[in-house]
PDB file of C-alpha atoms in Angstrom:
ATOM      1  CA  ASP A   1     150.671  99.854 119.993  1.00 77.00           C
ATOM      2  CA  ASP A   2     153.455 100.969 117.652  1.00 89.00           C
ATOM      3  CA  PHE A   3     151.097 102.468 115.048  1.00 86.00           C
ATOM      4  CA  LYS A   4     149.343 104.608 117.648  1.00 88.00           C
ATOM      5  CA  THR A   5     152.698 105.899 118.935  1.00 90.00           C
ATOM      6  CA  LYS A   6     153.888 106.737 115.404  1.00 92.00           C
ATOM      7  CA  LYS A   7     150.550 108.378 114.637  1.00 92.00           C
ATOM      8  CA  LEU A   8     150.792 110.627 117.702  1.00 91.00           C
ATOM      9  CA  GLU A   9     154.413 111.481 116.860  1.00 93.00           C
ATOM     10  CA  PHE A  10     153.451 112.403 113.289  1.00 93.00           C
ATOM     11  CA  ILE A  11     150.549 114.595 114.433  1.00 93.00           C
ATOM     12  CA  ALA A  12     152.750 116.367 117.001  1.00 92.00           C
ATOM     13  CA  HIS A  13     155.583 116.892 114.491  1.00 91.00           C
ATOM     14  CA  TRP A  14     153.211 118.182 111.787  1.00 90.00           C
ATOM     15  CA  GLY A  15     151.810 120.608 114.366  1.00 88.00           C
ATOM     16  CA  VAL A  16     155.288 122.029 114.935  1.00 88.00           C
ATOM     17  CA  LEU A  17     155.906 122.269 111.180  1.00 85.00           C
ATOM     18  CA  GLY A  18     152.663 124.185 110.749  1.00 84.00           C
ATOM     19  CA  SER A  19     154.034 127.238 112.509  1.00 79.00           C
ATOM     20  CA  SER A  20     156.828 127.473 109.927  1.00 78.00           C
ATOM     21  CA  TRP A  21     154.164 127.480 107.177  1.00 75.00           C
ATOM     22  CA  GLY A  22     152.239 130.281 108.851  1.00 74.00           C
ATOM     23  CA  ILE A  23     149.397 128.178 110.268  1.00 81.00           C
ATOM     24  CA  ASN A  24     148.602 127.439 113.892  1.00 90.00           C
ATOM     25  CA  ARG A  25     149.526 124.212 115.636  1.00 92.00           C
ATOM     26  CA  THR A  26     145.973 122.878 116.022  1.00 94.00           C
ATOM     27  CA  MET A  27     145.195 123.520 112.365  1.00 95.00           C
ATOM     28  CA  ALA A  28     148.332 121.584 111.391  1.00 94.00           C
ATOM     29  CA  GLN A  29     147.461 118.746 113.790  1.00 96.00           C
ATOM     30  CA  ILE A  30     143.970 118.422 112.290  1.00 96.00           C
ATOM     31  CA  HIS A  31     145.563 118.365 108.852  1.00 95.00           C
ATOM     32  CA  ALA A  32     148.019 115.651 109.951  1.00 95.00           C
ATOM     33  CA  LEU A  33     145.213 113.545 111.400  1.00 96.00           C
ATOM     34  CA  LEU A  34     143.247 113.798 108.153  1.00 97.00           C
ATOM     35  CA  ILE A  35     146.332 112.992 106.057  1.00 95.00           C
ATOM     36  CA  ILE A  36     146.865 109.679 107.821  1.00 94.00           C
ATOM     37  CA  SER A  37     143.176 108.785 108.151  1.00 95.00           C
ATOM     38  CA  ILE A  38     142.062 106.138 105.705  1.00 93.00           C
ATOM     39  CA  GLU A  39     138.421 107.216 105.864  1.00 96.00           C
ATOM     40  CA  PRO A  40     136.997 110.751 106.035  1.00 97.00           C
ATOM     41  CA  MET A  41     136.395 111.910 109.617  1.00 97.00           C
ATOM     42  CA  THR A  42     133.525 113.754 111.333  1.00 97.00           C
ATOM     43  CA  TYR A  43     133.799 116.769 113.646  1.00 95.00           C
ATOM     44  CA  GLU A  44     133.199 114.477 116.597  1.00 96.00           C
ATOM     45  CA  GLU A  45     135.944 112.037 115.619  1.00 97.00           C
ATOM     46  CA  ILE A  46     138.436 114.868 115.105  1.00 97.00           C
ATOM     47  CA  MET A  47     137.481 116.517 118.405  1.00 97.00           C
ATOM     48  CA  GLU A  48     137.812 113.242 120.309  1.00 97.00           C
ATOM     49  CA  GLU A  49     141.094 112.220 118.690  1.00 95.00           C
ATOM     50  CA  LEU A  50     142.799 115.584 119.303  1.00 96.00           C
ATOM     51  CA  GLN A  51     140.927 116.542 122.493  1.00 96.00           C
ATOM     52  CA  ILE A  52     139.825 119.924 121.114  1.00 96.00           C
ATOM     53  CA  SER A  53     136.574 121.883 121.385  1.00 96.00           C
ATOM     54  CA  ARG A  54     133.901 122.020 118.678  1.00 95.00           C
ATOM     55  CA  GLY A  55     134.637 125.713 118.111  1.00 95.00           C
ATOM     56  CA  ASN A  56     138.350 125.033 117.694  1.00 96.00           C
ATOM     57  CA  ALA A  57     137.657 122.133 115.311  1.00 97.00           C
ATOM     58  CA  ASN A  58     135.114 124.152 113.343  1.00 96.00           C
ATOM     59  CA  SER A  59     137.280 127.244 112.841  1.00 96.00           C
ATOM     60  CA  ASN A  60     140.381 125.233 111.916  1.00 96.00           C
ATOM     61  CA  LEU A  61     138.503 122.952 109.516  1.00 97.00           C
ATOM     62  CA  ARG A  62     137.032 126.008 107.764  1.00 97.00           C
ATOM     63  CA  GLU A  63     140.507 127.514 107.514  1.00 93.00           C
ATOM     64  CA  LEU A  64     141.973 124.270 106.119  1.00 95.00           C
ATOM     65  CA  MET A  65     139.215 124.267 103.481  1.00 95.00           C
ATOM     66  CA  SER A  66     139.949 127.903 102.602  1.00 91.00           C
ATOM     67  CA  TRP A  67     143.616 126.961 102.125  1.00 88.00           C
ATOM     68  CA  GLY A  68     142.508 124.149  99.769  1.00 89.00           C
ATOM     69  CA  LEU A  69     144.131 121.430 101.890  1.00 92.00           C
ATOM     70  CA  ILE A  70     141.010 119.476 102.825  1.00 96.00           C
ATOM     71  CA  GLN A  71     137.509 118.950 101.519  1.00 96.00           C
ATOM     72  CA  LYS A  72     134.117 118.453 103.110  1.00 97.00           C
ATOM     73  CA  ILE A  73     132.158 115.356 102.127  1.00 97.00           C
ATOM     74  CA  ILE A  74     128.426 114.877 102.527  1.00 95.00           C
ATOM     75  CA  TYR A  75     126.998 111.382 102.115  1.00 94.00           C
ATOM     76  CA  PRO A  76     123.370 111.067 100.961  1.00 94.00           C
ATOM     77  CA  GLY A  77     121.091 110.224 103.879  1.00 94.00           C
ATOM     78  CA  ASP A  78     123.747 111.090 106.490  1.00 94.00           C
ATOM     79  CA  ARG A  79     123.419 114.367 108.367  1.00 92.00           C
ATOM     80  CA  LYS A  80     127.051 114.409 109.479  1.00 95.00           C
ATOM     81  CA  GLU A  81     129.763 116.318 107.686  1.00 96.00           C
ATOM     82  CA  TYR A  82     132.964 114.434 106.933  1.00 98.00           C
ATOM     83  CA  PHE A  83     136.388 115.817 106.120  1.00 98.00           C
ATOM     84  CA  GLU A  84     139.354 114.420 104.255  1.00 97.00           C
ATOM     85  CA  ALA A  85     142.763 115.772 103.326  1.00 96.00           C
ATOM     86  CA  TYR A  86     144.137 115.809  99.837  1.00 93.00           C
ATOM     87  CA  LYS A  87     146.878 113.182  99.974  1.00 89.00           C
ATOM     88  CA  ASP A  88     149.209 114.350  97.166  1.00 87.00           C
ATOM     89  CA  VAL A  89     152.204 115.720  99.095  1.00 82.00           C
ATOM     90  CA  TRP A  90     153.601 117.779  96.208  1.00 85.00           C
ATOM     91  CA  LYS A  91     150.186 119.402  95.618  1.00 86.00           C
ATOM     92  CA  MET A  92     149.907 120.044  99.355  1.00 81.00           C
ATOM     93  CA  PHE A  93     153.203 121.922  99.515  1.00 82.00           C
ATOM     94  CA  THR A  94     152.527 123.934  96.358  1.00 87.00           C
ATOM     95  CA  THR A  95     149.084 124.857  97.745  1.00 84.00           C
ATOM     96  CA  VAL A  96     150.657 126.085 100.994  1.00 79.00           C
ATOM     97  CA  ALA A  97     153.236 128.109  99.033  1.00 82.00           C
ATOM     98  CA  LYS A  98     150.537 129.702  96.832  1.00 87.00           C
ATOM     99  CA  GLU A  99     148.356 130.540  99.835  1.00 81.00           C
ATOM    100  CA  ARG A 100     151.254 132.082 101.754  1.00 79.00           C
ATOM    101  CA  LYS A 101     152.128 134.163  98.685  1.00 86.00           C
ATOM    102  CA  ARG A 102     148.500 135.312  98.350  1.00 83.00           C
ATOM    103  CA  ARG A 103     148.026 136.005 102.070  1.00 78.00           C
ATOM    104  CA  GLU A 104     151.446 137.424 102.978  1.00 80.00           C
ATOM    105  CA  ILE A 105     153.632 138.466 100.061  1.00 85.00           C
ATOM    106  CA  GLU A 106     151.058 140.055  97.754  1.00 88.00           C
ATOM    107  CA  PRO A 107     149.595 142.347 100.468  1.00 87.00           C
ATOM    108  CA  ALA A 108     153.120 143.405 101.442  1.00 88.00           C
ATOM    109  CA  LEU A 109     153.981 144.210  97.828  1.00 87.00           C
ATOM    110  CA  GLU A 110     150.827 146.328  97.470  1.00 87.00           C
ATOM    111  CA  VAL A 111     152.032 148.533 100.316  1.00 86.00           C
ATOM    112  CA  LEU A 112     155.385 149.183  98.628  1.00 80.00           C
TER     113      LEU A 112
END
């Protein structure tokens, strides 16, 4: 299936790009998966799709939320937690730039 091939290529490529933004490959792959997902995804769906452990999914999803790149969604009457990425590409890149400044540049400047 051509879509599945393109999807896997996008996820792999986004994972490589993540290291240049200062985030790990798995975190970037989760982000890529959520970017191209039409519906919010559960832990289980993310774990199955990327073949990662619950701990790995959990820590990377928390980190993506702390970066402001994804959000958690709770539906009334459903015990599962769902996650979705913010889809605005410009906002995504400015968020990454702000977070890198806050996490890397500002601490370095305080030392000077």
